[in-house]
Short mmCIF file of C-alpha atoms and ligand atoms in Angstrom, two decimals:
data_model
loop_
_atom_site.label_atom_id
_atom_site.label_comp_id
_atom_site.label_asym_id
_atom_site.label_seq_id
_atom_site.Cartn_x
_atom_site.Cartn_y
_atom_site.Cartn_z
CA MET A 217 21.53 -3.11 7.72
CA LEU A 218 21.21 -0.58 4.91
CA SER A 219 21.72 -2.02 1.43
CA GLN A 220 21.46 -5.41 3.05
CA THR A 221 19.60 -8.13 1.24
CA ILE A 222 17.12 -9.86 3.53
CA ASP A 223 16.30 -13.58 3.30
CA PHE A 224 13.72 -13.95 6.03
CA ILE A 225 11.23 -11.61 7.72
CA ARG A 226 9.22 -12.35 10.80
CA GLY A 227 6.57 -10.03 12.19
CA ASN A 228 3.47 -9.91 14.34
CA GLN A 229 1.63 -7.45 12.06
CA VAL A 230 2.12 -8.60 8.48
CA PHE A 231 -0.49 -7.63 5.88
CA VAL A 232 -1.61 -10.94 4.34
CA GLN A 233 -5.05 -12.28 3.46
CA GLY A 234 -6.55 -8.80 3.81
CA GLY A 235 -5.40 -8.06 7.36
CA LEU A 236 -2.53 -7.87 9.83
CA ARG A 237 -1.42 -11.17 11.37
CA PRO A 238 1.72 -12.91 12.67
CA TRP A 239 3.52 -14.18 9.59
CA CYS A 240 6.90 -15.11 8.18
CA LEU A 241 8.21 -14.55 4.66
CA ARG A 242 11.16 -16.24 3.04
CA LEU A 243 12.82 -14.22 0.26
CA ARG A 244 15.18 -15.32 -2.52
CA GLU A 245 16.67 -13.23 -5.28
CA GLY A 246 14.29 -10.37 -4.65
CA ARG A 247 11.15 -12.47 -4.55
CA ILE A 248 8.92 -13.94 -1.90
CA VAL A 249 9.28 -17.72 -2.09
CA GLU A 250 7.43 -18.84 1.01
CA GLY A 251 4.93 -17.39 3.45
CA ALA A 252 3.31 -18.96 6.52
CA PRO A 253 2.37 -18.10 10.13
CA ALA A 254 5.39 -19.95 11.49
CA LEU A 255 8.59 -20.65 9.57
CA GLN A 256 12.12 -21.07 10.81
CA PRO A 257 15.00 -19.11 9.32
CA GLY A 258 17.86 -21.18 7.97
CA PRO A 259 21.28 -20.86 9.66
CA ASP A 260 22.73 -18.60 6.95
CA GLU A 261 19.65 -16.51 6.31
CA ARG A 262 19.74 -12.79 7.04
CA VAL A 263 16.71 -12.16 9.23
CA LEU A 264 14.68 -9.00 9.71
CA GLU A 265 12.55 -9.00 12.85
CA ALA A 266 9.61 -6.64 12.24
CA GLY A 267 8.18 -7.08 15.72
CA GLU A 268 5.12 -4.88 16.11
CA LEU A 269 5.85 -2.72 13.06
CA TRP A 270 3.29 -3.15 10.29
CA LEU A 271 4.69 -4.90 7.24
CA LEU A 272 2.81 -3.86 4.10
CA PRO A 273 3.40 -4.41 0.38
CA GLY A 274 5.31 -1.49 -1.15
CA MET A 275 2.87 1.16 -2.30
CA ILE A 276 2.23 1.91 -5.99
CA ASP A 277 1.73 5.54 -6.92
CA SER A 278 0.09 5.65 -10.33
CA GLN A 279 0.28 9.43 -10.83
CA VAL A 280 3.51 11.34 -10.30
CA HIS A 281 5.31 14.10 -12.21
CA PHE A 282 9.07 13.79 -11.69
CA ARG A 283 10.07 16.54 -14.19
CA GLU A 284 13.07 14.86 -15.83
CA PRO A 285 14.02 15.68 -18.52
CA GLY A 286 13.73 19.41 -18.88
CA LEU A 287 12.49 20.72 -15.55
CA GLU A 288 15.06 19.28 -13.17
CA HIS A 289 15.21 22.48 -11.15
CA LYS A 290 11.81 21.36 -9.74
CA GLU A 291 12.60 17.64 -9.33
CA ASP A 292 14.37 14.82 -11.12
CA LEU A 293 14.01 11.07 -11.29
CA GLU A 294 16.48 10.67 -8.43
CA THR A 295 14.98 13.17 -5.98
CA GLY A 296 11.40 12.23 -6.90
CA SER A 297 12.04 8.52 -6.49
CA ARG A 298 13.93 9.04 -3.21
CA ALA A 299 10.82 10.85 -2.00
CA ALA A 300 8.78 7.86 -3.19
CA ILE A 301 10.95 5.36 -1.30
CA ALA A 302 10.91 7.49 1.87
CA GLY A 303 7.11 7.46 1.54
CA GLY A 304 6.94 3.67 1.25
CA VAL A 305 6.27 3.82 -2.51
CA THR A 306 8.26 1.13 -4.34
CA SER A 307 6.68 1.57 -7.80
CA PHE A 308 5.60 4.72 -9.60
CA LEU A 309 3.94 5.55 -12.90
CA GLU A 310 5.16 8.88 -14.20
CA MET A 311 3.33 11.39 -16.37
CA PRO A 312 4.46 12.59 -19.81
CA ASN A 313 4.39 16.40 -19.36
CA THR A 314 8.16 16.73 -19.16
CA ARG A 315 10.35 18.67 -21.64
CA PRO A 316 10.38 17.16 -24.17
CA ALA A 317 7.00 15.55 -23.53
CA THR A 318 6.97 11.73 -23.61
CA ILE A 319 5.05 11.42 -26.86
CA ASP A 320 7.31 9.21 -28.96
CA ARG A 321 9.73 6.32 -28.74
CA ALA A 322 12.86 8.43 -28.43
CA ALA A 323 11.50 10.39 -25.45
CA LEU A 324 10.37 7.19 -23.73
CA GLU A 325 13.71 5.46 -24.25
CA ASP A 326 15.52 8.51 -22.93
CA LYS A 327 13.41 8.46 -19.74
CA LEU A 328 13.93 4.72 -19.28
CA GLU A 329 17.70 5.10 -19.62
CA ARG A 330 17.78 7.92 -17.10
CA ALA A 331 15.62 5.95 -14.70
CA ALA A 332 17.78 2.81 -15.06
CA ASP A 333 20.69 5.00 -14.01
CA HIS A 334 19.21 6.83 -11.02
CA ALA A 335 15.63 5.90 -10.09
CA TRP A 336 15.31 4.46 -6.59
CA ALA A 337 11.93 2.80 -7.19
CA ASP A 338 10.53 0.62 -9.98
CA HIS A 339 8.92 2.68 -12.67
CA GLY A 340 6.69 3.00 -15.71
CA PHE A 341 6.20 6.00 -18.00
CA PHE A 342 2.96 7.06 -19.63
CA ILE A 343 2.91 8.06 -23.28
CA GLY A 344 1.21 11.42 -23.83
CA ALA A 345 -1.50 11.67 -26.48
CA THR A 346 -1.39 14.61 -28.88
CA PRO A 347 -3.86 15.69 -31.58
CA ASP A 348 -1.51 14.03 -34.12
CA ASN A 349 0.10 10.95 -32.62
CA ALA A 350 -2.93 8.59 -32.57
CA PRO A 351 -1.56 6.47 -35.47
CA GLU A 352 1.59 5.70 -33.46
CA LEU A 353 -0.12 5.00 -30.12
CA PRO A 354 -0.85 1.27 -30.63
CA ALA A 355 2.89 0.60 -31.09
CA LEU A 356 3.99 3.08 -28.41
CA GLU A 357 1.69 1.67 -25.72
CA ARG A 358 3.27 -1.78 -26.25
CA LEU A 359 6.83 -0.64 -25.61
CA PRO A 360 8.49 -1.99 -22.45
CA GLY A 361 7.98 0.23 -19.42
CA VAL A 362 4.71 1.76 -20.64
CA PRO A 363 1.57 1.34 -18.50
CA GLY A 364 -0.75 3.18 -20.91
CA ILE A 365 -1.66 6.50 -22.49
CA LYS A 366 -2.29 9.87 -20.81
CA ILE A 367 -4.65 12.50 -22.16
CA PHE A 368 -4.89 16.08 -20.93
CA MET A 369 -8.42 17.18 -21.95
CA GLY A 370 -7.82 20.53 -20.26
CA SER A 371 -4.60 22.54 -20.28
CA SER A 372 -2.44 22.31 -17.21
CA THR A 373 1.34 22.35 -16.65
CA GLY A 374 3.03 21.81 -20.04
CA THR A 375 1.60 21.88 -23.53
CA LEU A 376 -0.09 18.48 -23.86
CA LEU A 377 -3.73 18.89 -24.85
CA VAL A 378 -6.32 16.83 -26.72
CA ASP A 379 -9.61 18.67 -26.31
CA GLU A 380 -11.66 18.14 -29.48
CA ASP A 381 -14.03 15.21 -29.76
CA GLU A 382 -12.62 14.02 -33.08
CA ALA A 383 -9.06 13.94 -31.75
CA LEU A 384 -10.22 12.23 -28.55
CA ARG A 385 -12.06 9.62 -30.64
CA ALA A 386 -8.91 8.96 -32.65
CA VAL A 387 -6.80 8.48 -29.49
CA LEU A 388 -9.37 6.24 -27.80
CA ALA A 389 -9.70 4.11 -30.95
CA SER A 390 -5.92 3.64 -31.21
CA GLY A 391 -4.87 0.84 -28.90
CA THR A 392 -6.25 -1.19 -26.05
CA ARG A 393 -4.37 -0.24 -22.87
CA ARG A 394 -5.98 1.90 -20.18
CA VAL A 395 -6.08 5.63 -20.91
CA ALA A 396 -5.53 7.90 -17.90
CA VAL A 397 -7.26 11.22 -18.32
CA HIS A 398 -7.00 14.70 -16.85
CA ALA A 399 -10.65 15.62 -17.35
CA GLU A 400 -11.34 19.36 -17.38
CA ASP A 401 -13.31 20.94 -20.21
CA GLU A 402 -10.98 23.20 -22.18
CA PRO A 403 -13.62 25.47 -23.79
CA ARG A 404 -15.14 26.22 -20.39
CA LEU A 405 -11.71 26.76 -18.82
CA ARG A 406 -11.00 29.35 -21.52
CA ARG A 407 -14.36 31.03 -21.08
CA LEU A 408 -14.01 31.32 -17.31
CA LYS A 409 -10.48 32.65 -17.69
CA LYS A 410 -11.76 35.35 -20.00
CA GLU A 411 -14.73 36.24 -17.80
CA LEU A 412 -13.00 36.16 -14.41
CA GLY A 413 -9.41 36.83 -15.52
CA PRO A 414 -9.35 40.59 -14.86
CA GLN A 415 -10.38 40.25 -11.20
CA VAL A 416 -8.55 37.11 -9.98
CA ASP A 417 -5.79 38.08 -7.57
CA HIS A 418 -5.58 35.17 -5.09
CA ALA A 419 -5.55 31.37 -5.25
CA ARG A 420 -8.95 31.54 -3.54
CA TRP A 421 -10.29 32.08 -7.07
CA HIS A 422 -8.81 28.85 -8.37
CA PRO A 423 -11.86 26.61 -7.75
CA ARG A 424 -14.01 29.19 -9.54
CA LEU A 425 -11.69 29.58 -12.52
CA ARG A 426 -11.77 25.79 -12.87
CA ASP A 427 -15.25 25.15 -11.51
CA PRO A 428 -17.04 21.82 -10.92
CA GLU A 429 -18.83 22.24 -14.22
CA CYS A 430 -15.45 22.08 -16.02
CA ALA A 431 -14.91 18.67 -14.45
CA ARG A 432 -18.46 17.45 -14.99
CA LEU A 433 -18.55 18.43 -18.66
CA ALA A 434 -15.25 16.72 -19.40
CA VAL A 435 -16.10 13.51 -17.54
CA GLU A 436 -19.47 13.31 -19.27
CA ARG A 437 -17.88 13.67 -22.71
CA LEU A 438 -15.05 11.32 -21.89
CA VAL A 439 -17.26 8.52 -20.59
CA GLY A 440 -19.45 8.73 -23.72
CA LEU A 441 -16.47 8.68 -26.08
CA ALA A 442 -14.76 5.83 -24.21
CA ARG A 443 -17.92 3.72 -24.33
CA GLU A 444 -18.21 4.35 -28.07
CA ALA A 445 -14.61 3.23 -28.53
CA GLY A 446 -14.83 0.34 -26.02
CA ARG A 447 -11.65 1.65 -24.38
CA PRO A 448 -10.90 1.40 -20.64
CA ILE A 449 -10.32 4.78 -19.04
CA HIS A 450 -9.01 5.97 -15.70
CA VAL A 451 -10.33 9.35 -14.59
CA LEU A 452 -7.52 11.04 -12.70
CA HIS A 453 -7.76 13.24 -9.61
CA THR A 454 -11.54 13.49 -9.40
CA ASN A 455 -12.51 16.34 -7.16
CA SER A 456 -16.22 17.15 -7.24
CA LEU A 457 -19.66 16.05 -6.16
CA GLN A 458 -20.81 16.35 -9.78
CA GLU A 459 -18.23 13.85 -11.04
CA MET A 460 -19.17 11.40 -8.30
CA GLU A 461 -22.81 11.52 -9.41
CA LEU A 462 -21.79 10.82 -13.01
CA LEU A 463 -19.35 8.06 -12.11
CA ALA A 464 -21.47 6.26 -9.48
CA PRO A 465 -22.94 3.79 -12.02
CA TYR A 466 -19.42 2.56 -12.83
CA ALA A 467 -18.59 1.38 -9.30
CA GLY A 468 -17.04 -2.06 -9.70
CA ASP A 469 -16.82 -1.67 -13.49
CA ASP A 470 -13.19 -1.70 -14.63
CA ARG A 471 -14.02 -0.03 -17.94
CA VAL A 472 -14.29 3.28 -16.10
CA THR A 473 -12.01 3.61 -13.09
CA VAL A 474 -11.59 6.57 -10.84
CA GLU A 475 -8.76 8.19 -8.87
CA THR A 476 -8.66 10.87 -6.23
CA THR A 477 -5.86 12.31 -4.10
CA PRO A 478 -5.42 12.76 -0.33
CA GLN A 479 -5.40 16.53 -0.80
CA HIS A 480 -8.81 16.49 -2.52
CA LEU A 481 -10.15 14.36 0.33
CA LEU A 482 -8.68 16.33 3.22
CA LEU A 483 -7.79 19.92 2.31
CA THR A 484 -10.82 22.09 1.65
CA ALA A 485 -11.67 25.56 0.39
CA PRO A 486 -11.77 28.30 1.45
CA GLU A 487 -9.59 27.39 4.46
CA CYS A 488 -6.80 25.75 2.42
CA TYR A 489 -6.41 28.85 0.22
CA ASP A 490 -6.56 31.25 3.16
CA ARG A 491 -3.86 29.26 4.96
CA LEU A 492 -1.67 28.06 2.10
CA GLY A 493 -2.31 30.57 -0.71
CA SER A 494 -1.03 29.26 -4.01
CA HIS A 495 0.59 26.27 -2.28
CA ALA A 496 -2.94 24.88 -2.35
CA GLN A 497 -3.24 25.61 -6.08
CA MET A 498 -3.44 22.54 -8.28
CA ASN A 499 -5.40 21.35 -11.29
CA PRO A 500 -8.11 20.26 -10.85
CA PRO A 501 -8.59 22.43 -7.77
CA LEU A 502 -9.16 21.62 -4.13
CA ARG A 503 -12.80 22.44 -3.43
CA GLU A 504 -15.27 23.13 -0.64
CA LYS A 505 -16.22 20.65 2.10
CA GLU A 506 -19.31 19.36 0.27
CA HIS A 507 -17.09 18.08 -2.54
CA ALA A 508 -14.63 16.39 -0.17
CA ALA A 509 -17.59 14.80 1.64
CA ALA A 510 -18.88 13.44 -1.69
CA LEU A 511 -15.42 11.98 -2.40
CA TRP A 512 -15.37 10.20 0.97
CA ARG A 513 -18.85 8.78 0.31
CA ALA A 514 -17.72 7.64 -3.14
CA LEU A 515 -14.65 6.02 -1.63
CA GLU A 516 -16.83 4.06 0.76
CA ALA A 517 -19.26 3.12 -2.02
CA GLY A 518 -16.48 1.77 -4.25
CA VAL A 519 -16.85 4.51 -6.89
CA ILE A 520 -13.27 5.62 -6.30
CA ASP A 521 -10.84 2.84 -7.14
CA VAL A 522 -7.42 4.40 -6.64
CA ILE A 523 -5.58 7.01 -4.63
CA GLY A 524 -2.62 8.70 -6.31
CA SER A 525 -0.44 11.55 -5.14
CA ASP A 526 -0.42 13.67 -8.32
CA HIS A 527 3.03 14.61 -7.04
CA ALA A 528 3.62 17.81 -9.04
CA PRO A 529 6.53 19.76 -7.53
CA HIS A 530 7.30 23.41 -8.26
CA THR A 531 9.92 25.47 -6.47
CA LEU A 532 9.01 27.78 -3.61
CA GLU A 533 10.10 30.71 -5.73
CA GLU A 534 7.73 29.71 -8.53
CA LYS A 535 4.89 29.21 -6.08
CA LYS A 536 5.50 32.67 -4.59
CA ARG A 537 4.62 34.39 -7.86
CA PRO A 538 1.35 36.31 -7.54
CA TYR A 539 -1.70 34.27 -8.51
CA PRO A 540 -2.50 33.38 -11.31
CA GLN A 541 1.13 33.45 -12.46
CA SER A 542 1.93 30.84 -9.79
CA PRO A 543 2.09 27.32 -11.29
CA SER A 544 -0.43 24.62 -10.33
CA GLY A 545 0.66 21.52 -8.50
CA MET A 546 2.04 20.30 -5.18
CA PRO A 547 4.43 17.58 -4.06
CA GLY A 548 2.91 14.52 -2.39
CA VAL A 549 4.51 11.15 -3.13
CA GLU A 550 6.28 11.05 0.24
CA THR A 551 3.24 11.98 2.30
CA VAL A 552 0.36 9.91 0.85
CA LEU A 553 1.05 6.82 2.94
CA PRO A 554 1.61 8.67 6.26
CA VAL A 555 -1.44 10.87 5.66
CA LEU A 556 -3.57 7.80 4.92
CA LEU A 557 -2.09 5.90 7.89
CA ASP A 558 -3.22 8.80 10.04
CA CYS A 559 -6.72 8.42 8.56
CA VAL A 560 -6.55 4.74 9.55
CA GLN A 561 -5.57 5.72 13.10
CA GLN A 562 -8.47 8.15 13.26
CA GLY A 563 -10.91 5.48 12.10
CA ARG A 564 -11.67 7.26 8.80
CA LEU A 565 -10.18 4.56 6.58
CA LYS A 566 -9.62 0.83 6.95
CA LEU A 567 -6.07 -0.41 6.47
CA ALA A 568 -7.30 -2.96 3.90
CA ASP A 569 -8.86 -0.10 1.91
CA LEU A 570 -5.64 1.91 2.07
CA VAL A 571 -3.70 -1.05 0.63
CA ARG A 572 -6.37 -1.66 -2.00
CA LEU A 573 -6.51 1.99 -3.13
CA TYR A 574 -2.79 2.81 -3.11
CA CYS A 575 -1.30 -0.55 -4.03
CA GLU A 576 -3.46 -3.49 -5.12
CA THR A 577 -5.86 -1.76 -7.50
CA PRO A 578 -3.25 0.29 -9.39
CA ALA A 579 -1.33 -2.99 -9.90
CA ARG A 580 -4.45 -4.76 -11.14
CA LEU A 581 -5.70 -1.99 -13.43
CA TYR A 582 -2.40 -1.53 -15.23
CA GLY A 583 -1.42 -5.20 -15.05
CA ILE A 584 1.77 -4.47 -13.11
CA ARG A 585 3.51 -7.82 -12.88
CA SER A 586 4.47 -9.52 -9.60
CA LYS A 587 3.75 -6.63 -7.24
CA ALA A 588 1.30 -5.65 -4.52
CA ARG A 589 1.00 -8.91 -2.57
CA LEU A 590 3.04 -10.49 0.19
CA GLU A 591 2.71 -13.90 -1.41
CA PRO A 592 5.08 -16.38 -3.03
CA GLY A 593 5.91 -15.42 -6.61
CA HIS A 594 5.70 -11.69 -5.93
CA ASP A 595 8.57 -9.22 -5.70
CA ALA A 596 9.72 -8.57 -2.15
CA ASP A 597 8.79 -4.87 -2.29
CA LEU A 598 7.95 -4.10 1.29
CA VAL A 599 7.30 -1.19 3.58
CA LEU A 600 7.58 -1.30 7.35
CA VAL A 601 5.60 1.37 9.12
CA ASP A 602 5.54 2.37 12.73
CA PRO A 603 1.83 2.76 13.43
CA LYS A 604 2.43 4.47 16.77
CA GLU A 605 4.98 7.11 15.85
CA ARG A 606 3.62 10.65 16.04
CA TRP A 607 5.42 13.24 13.99
CA THR A 608 4.99 16.66 12.46
CA VAL A 609 5.39 17.06 8.70
CA ARG A 610 8.10 19.56 7.73
CA GLY A 611 8.75 20.34 4.08
CA VAL A 612 12.46 20.93 4.62
CA GLU A 613 12.84 17.38 5.95
CA LEU A 614 11.26 15.76 2.89
CA GLN A 615 13.24 14.36 -0.03
CA SER A 616 11.54 16.22 -2.89
CA ARG A 617 13.57 19.04 -4.39
CA ALA A 618 10.49 21.25 -3.93
CA GLY A 619 11.34 21.62 -0.24
CA TRP A 620 7.77 22.34 0.82
CA THR A 621 4.52 20.46 1.39
CA PRO A 622 0.84 21.35 1.67
CA TRP A 623 0.87 19.23 4.86
CA GLU A 624 3.36 21.53 6.62
CA GLY A 625 2.81 21.38 10.38
CA HIS A 626 0.29 18.53 10.23
CA GLU A 627 0.67 16.13 13.12
CA LEU A 628 0.34 12.57 11.94
CA GLN A 629 0.32 9.20 13.62
CA GLY A 630 2.04 6.53 11.53
CA ARG A 631 5.37 6.83 9.76
CA VAL A 632 7.45 4.91 7.25
CA HIS A 633 10.24 3.10 9.08
CA SER A 634 11.95 1.09 6.31
CA THR A 635 11.45 0.31 2.65
CA LEU A 636 12.71 -2.79 0.84
CA LEU A 637 12.93 -3.04 -2.91
CA ARG A 638 13.20 -6.59 -4.22
CA GLY A 639 14.42 -7.85 -0.88
CA ARG A 640 17.03 -5.14 -0.29
CA VAL A 641 16.74 -2.52 2.44
CA VAL A 642 16.95 0.74 0.48
CA TYR A 643 15.66 3.09 3.17
CA ARG A 644 15.65 3.01 6.93
CA GLN A 645 14.64 5.83 9.27
CA GLY A 646 15.83 8.69 7.09
CA ARG A 647 18.89 6.96 5.62
CA PHE A 648 19.27 5.52 2.13
CA ALA A 649 21.24 2.60 0.72
CA SER A 650 24.48 3.37 -1.08
CA GLU A 651 22.96 3.32 -4.55
CA SER A 652 19.68 3.30 -6.42
CA SER A 653 18.28 0.06 -7.80
CA GLY A 654 14.94 0.90 -9.50
CA ARG A 655 13.97 -1.11 -12.59
CA ALA A 656 11.39 -0.69 -15.31
CA LEU A 657 8.11 -2.37 -14.40
CA ALA A 658 6.76 -5.24 -16.47
CA PHE A 659 3.10 -5.33 -17.44
CA ASP A 660 0.88 -8.36 -17.96
CA PHE A 661 -1.31 -6.85 -20.68
O1 DOR B 183 -1.79 20.90 -10.74
C1 DOR B 183 -1.32 20.19 -11.61
N1 DOR B 183 0.01 20.14 -11.82
N2 DOR B 183 -2.12 19.48 -12.39
C2 DOR B 183 -1.67 18.85 -13.51
O2 DOR B 183 -2.45 18.32 -14.22
C3 DOR B 183 -0.26 18.90 -13.86
C4 DOR B 183 0.56 19.14 -12.68
C5 DOR B 183 1.98 19.52 -13.03
O3 DOR B 183 2.59 18.78 -13.81
O4 DOR B 183 2.47 20.51 -12.53
#
């Protein structure tokens, strides 16, 4: 079964036309070629009977940090993408804050070569903006395998930073692809660090060191500058009530699109810091319940377009350093789908919204070719989930090299059963195919 190429799938719960229904798919050379409620398999076709498992399009995680090259002790393209596949994620877009940072053609080509060799899922790599590389960005953003540009407006892991208006203007004016932005206001981050620095001694301080005003200020500036430049932007990992107020007018407007993460929706301060310490530390921070509630309202109102993991692994040893020396970030690519499936089971999220937020909209916004739909002409990237299985998340059982998870001990209903990449079973109930087969994604614009 593993590594097997499938020609025909039949199931009672197949996600087509916005919902689960009995359906059959015929596959050829990695693509879906036919889909209908009742089809017959040919005599030589290899058939997968999905039964009552849910068959969904493979998920698309548009914000992961897989650390290769340079920080492979935390993760590499192989371990990160195995975690993706085990989490039902068949395509990922990876961030440029590696060592060296992905800010030029050589660094991009190096990543693409490494990924061709050992990535388990299909992939694209963002180009990082710097205060100096704006003149090269229009050519860089057109290179194969590139979904767009990433800006860090506030410092986080790594050295990438574009915080001054003039430099931001130059980046936004250089090119046309979507710019994904980490929006925290650097001057305010520095001021708070100076003011609070001497007393902070626990991750509990993190949401005060990087307060909602940091996020609000940056988003306000960014939206103004992007409008001036006429450039589409994607505001990453939004986290606060204040951002939701600012971004509400852009619901349904693809010029300004908005991401959040499961951890910002579901893990809240102060409890998450009391329980998890610096394992709950990420940038931008997890905040109090009122912020999470605002994110849920924004999700329902269509202000939030995308869910991403912001998979940002650090080792346990690194995370054990006393705050604030502990690094920011947490793994997540393997747990987004199960955590969201559990929300579906609890009635907090509709399955169609899950698929829209973590699959269809990322594909649409970045123009990812031939993905995200179980329809003829699309790649046969598929995930089978068992909606009934109850399980307890254990970091040591996950694929990420990090070996830990902020969801440790959470009991979830809904688990990834199998993942198919271009028609081939690459993962089934904890076991992987014999070799990786990820390819660079193609983009329509
Ligand atoms: O917490 C974070 N960790 N936020 C980021 O922006 C970067 C990420 C990382 O790469 O560790």
